Amino acid sequence: SEDKKTLAYQLGESLSEMTDHYLLMTATPHKGDPKNFSLFLRLLDKDVYGDIKSLERAMEEREAPFYLRRVKEAMVTFPDTDTGIAKSLFTKRNVKTVPFPIDNEELDFYDLLTMNS
């Protein structure tokens, strides 16, 4: 229903209605819920993925060849638009831990959040 749509989904709907060409990228994996997945794909094409049955039909018939799934690990280089030479898509990641002080109340809150239950 309309009231259960997240703000992110509502934004996706608005953007998809403003253009003929729409690129949707997400780091969120499919959760196994066909209805949720159908709603997600409706942002790309309301006709093909109007409901769960149309999604199931498209998957069975292996239609929709214009949708691609790529993981970051597979997309490490891309040709430079000027030279055509492949260059790295991602900058080197530098990870470091930065210490910071917290008071007892913050520490108690942190402990509650990170408790294994």
mmCIF file of C-alpha atoms in Angstrom:
data_model
loop_
_atom_site.group_PDB
_atom_site.id
_atom_site.type_symbol
_atom_site.label_atom_id
_atom_site.label_comp_id
_atom_site.label_asym_id
_atom_site.label_seq_id
_atom_site.Cartn_x
_atom_site.Cartn_y
_atom_site.Cartn_z
ATOM 1 C CA SER A 1 0.000 0.000 0.000
ATOM 2 C CA GLU A 2 0.949 3.627 -0.487
ATOM 3 C CA ASP A 3 1.557 4.315 3.221
ATOM 4 C CA LYS A 4 4.098 1.462 3.551
ATOM 5 C CA LYS A 5 6.475 2.765 0.880
ATOM 6 C CA THR A 6 9.789 3.965 2.273
ATOM 7 C CA LEU A 7 11.028 7.472 1.543
ATOM 8 C CA ALA A 8 13.762 5.953 -0.621
ATOM 9 C CA TYR A 9 11.165 4.042 -2.640
ATOM 10 C CA GLN A 10 9.007 7.160 -3.020
ATOM 11 C CA LEU A 11 12.072 9.035 -4.289
ATOM 12 C CA GLY A 12 12.755 6.215 -6.755
ATOM 13 C CA GLU A 13 9.163 6.398 -7.997
ATOM 14 C CA SER A 14 9.357 10.161 -8.490
ATOM 15 C CA LEU A 15 12.669 9.949 -10.339
ATOM 16 C CA SER A 16 11.491 7.085 -12.565
ATOM 17 C CA GLU A 17 8.487 9.129 -13.690
ATOM 18 C CA MET A 18 10.678 12.082 -14.693
ATOM 19 C CA THR A 19 12.755 10.346 -17.363
ATOM 20 C CA ASP A 20 12.728 7.751 -20.128
ATOM 21 C CA HIS A 21 16.171 6.445 -19.101
ATOM 22 C CA TYR A 22 16.687 5.333 -15.544
ATOM 23 C CA LEU A 23 19.717 3.703 -13.939
ATOM 24 C CA LEU A 24 19.082 2.057 -10.606
ATOM 25 C CA MET A 25 22.036 0.941 -8.512
ATOM 26 C CA THR A 26 21.834 -0.589 -5.080
ATOM 27 C CA ALA A 27 24.051 -2.348 -2.602
ATOM 28 C CA THR A 28 21.039 -4.023 -1.026
ATOM 29 C CA PRO A 29 20.740 -7.712 -1.909
ATOM 30 C CA HIS A 30 17.448 -9.354 -2.821
ATOM 31 C CA LYS A 31 15.812 -10.455 0.444
ATOM 32 C CA GLY A 32 13.885 -13.392 -1.012
ATOM 33 C CA ASP A 33 10.502 -11.666 -0.794
ATOM 34 C CA PRO A 34 8.887 -11.787 -4.274
ATOM 35 C CA LYS A 35 6.508 -8.892 -3.535
ATOM 36 C CA ASN A 36 9.352 -6.666 -2.303
ATOM 37 C CA PHE A 37 11.483 -7.643 -5.299
ATOM 38 C CA SER A 38 8.596 -6.952 -7.678
ATOM 39 C CA LEU A 39 8.144 -3.458 -6.221
ATOM 40 C CA PHE A 40 11.871 -2.840 -6.591
ATOM 41 C CA LEU A 41 11.824 -3.871 -10.261
ATOM 42 C CA ARG A 42 8.664 -1.836 -10.927
ATOM 43 C CA LEU A 43 10.851 1.230 -10.531
ATOM 44 C CA LEU A 44 12.597 0.113 -13.723
ATOM 45 C CA ASP A 45 9.598 -1.037 -15.742
ATOM 46 C CA LYS A 46 5.997 -0.913 -14.505
ATOM 47 C CA ASP A 47 4.710 -2.858 -17.521
ATOM 48 C CA VAL A 48 7.052 -5.839 -17.240
ATOM 49 C CA TYR A 49 7.020 -5.984 -13.440
ATOM 50 C CA GLY A 50 3.527 -4.713 -12.624
ATOM 51 C CA ASP A 51 2.868 -7.558 -10.213
ATOM 52 C CA ILE A 52 4.399 -10.744 -8.867
ATOM 53 C CA LYS A 53 2.937 -12.896 -11.656
ATOM 54 C CA SER A 54 4.529 -10.754 -14.367
ATOM 55 C CA LEU A 55 7.847 -10.938 -12.498
ATOM 56 C CA GLU A 56 7.606 -14.741 -12.276
ATOM 57 C CA ARG A 57 6.699 -14.938 -15.976
ATOM 58 C CA ALA A 58 9.656 -12.737 -16.984
ATOM 59 C CA MET A 59 12.016 -14.849 -14.871
ATOM 60 C CA GLU A 60 10.686 -18.134 -16.292
ATOM 61 C CA GLU A 61 10.970 -16.881 -19.872
ATOM 62 C CA ARG A 62 14.342 -15.233 -19.167
ATOM 63 C CA GLU A 63 13.132 -11.989 -20.662
ATOM 64 C CA ALA A 64 14.393 -8.478 -19.851
ATOM 65 C CA PRO A 65 17.916 -8.807 -21.302
ATOM 66 C CA PHE A 66 18.534 -5.112 -20.722
ATOM 67 C CA TYR A 67 18.963 -5.472 -16.959
ATOM 68 C CA LEU A 68 22.476 -6.156 -15.758
ATOM 69 C CA ARG A 69 23.759 -7.176 -12.380
ATOM 70 C CA ARG A 70 27.343 -6.386 -11.555
ATOM 71 C CA VAL A 71 29.145 -6.695 -8.267
ATOM 72 C CA LYS A 72 31.815 -4.179 -7.321
ATOM 73 C CA GLU A 73 34.514 -6.852 -7.422
ATOM 74 C CA ALA A 74 33.808 -7.445 -11.127
ATOM 75 C CA MET A 75 33.924 -3.745 -11.958
ATOM 76 C CA VAL A 76 37.517 -2.836 -11.179
ATOM 77 C CA THR A 77 38.549 -1.098 -14.399
ATOM 78 C CA PHE A 78 36.858 0.898 -17.135
ATOM 79 C CA PRO A 79 38.211 2.453 -20.341
ATOM 80 C CA ASP A 80 39.140 6.132 -20.105
ATOM 81 C CA THR A 81 36.792 8.110 -22.374
ATOM 82 C CA ASP A 82 39.656 10.075 -23.961
ATOM 83 C CA THR A 83 42.389 7.459 -24.324
ATOM 84 C CA GLY A 84 40.518 4.158 -24.227
ATOM 85 C CA ILE A 85 43.079 2.868 -21.733
ATOM 86 C CA ALA A 86 41.599 0.878 -18.843
ATOM 87 C CA LYS A 87 41.885 2.671 -15.527
ATOM 88 C CA SER A 88 40.872 1.767 -12.008
ATOM 89 C CA LEU A 89 37.313 2.684 -11.048
ATOM 90 C CA PHE A 90 37.978 2.833 -7.328
ATOM 91 C CA THR A 91 40.592 4.693 -5.367
ATOM 92 C CA LYS A 92 42.758 2.774 -2.934
ATOM 93 C CA ARG A 93 40.987 2.328 0.348
ATOM 94 C CA ASN A 94 42.940 3.489 3.396
ATOM 95 C CA VAL A 95 41.452 2.185 6.614
ATOM 96 C CA LYS A 96 42.473 3.449 10.012
ATOM 97 C CA THR A 97 40.925 3.458 13.447
ATOM 98 C CA VAL A 98 40.595 6.864 15.042
ATOM 99 C CA PRO A 99 40.328 6.742 18.836
ATOM 100 C CA PHE A 100 37.907 9.083 20.585
ATOM 101 C CA PRO A 101 36.789 9.470 24.189
ATOM 102 C CA ILE A 102 33.261 8.590 25.331
ATOM 103 C CA ASP A 103 31.661 9.089 28.715
ATOM 104 C CA ASN A 104 30.099 6.363 30.883
ATOM 105 C CA GLU A 105 26.564 7.014 29.609
ATOM 106 C CA GLU A 106 27.698 6.649 25.990
ATOM 107 C CA LEU A 107 29.657 3.503 26.856
ATOM 108 C CA ASP A 108 26.593 1.962 28.536
ATOM 109 C CA PHE A 109 24.508 2.801 25.462
ATOM 110 C CA TYR A 110 27.155 1.277 23.167
ATOM 111 C CA ASP A 111 27.262 -1.883 25.291
ATOM 112 C CA LEU A 112 23.462 -2.215 25.061
ATOM 113 C CA LEU A 113 23.541 -1.815 21.282
ATOM 114 C CA THR A 114 26.301 -4.339 20.739
ATOM 115 C CA MET A 115 25.115 -7.009 23.195
ATOM 116 C CA ASN A 116 24.604 -10.453 21.693
ATOM 117 C CA SER A 117 21.121 -11.632 22.556
#
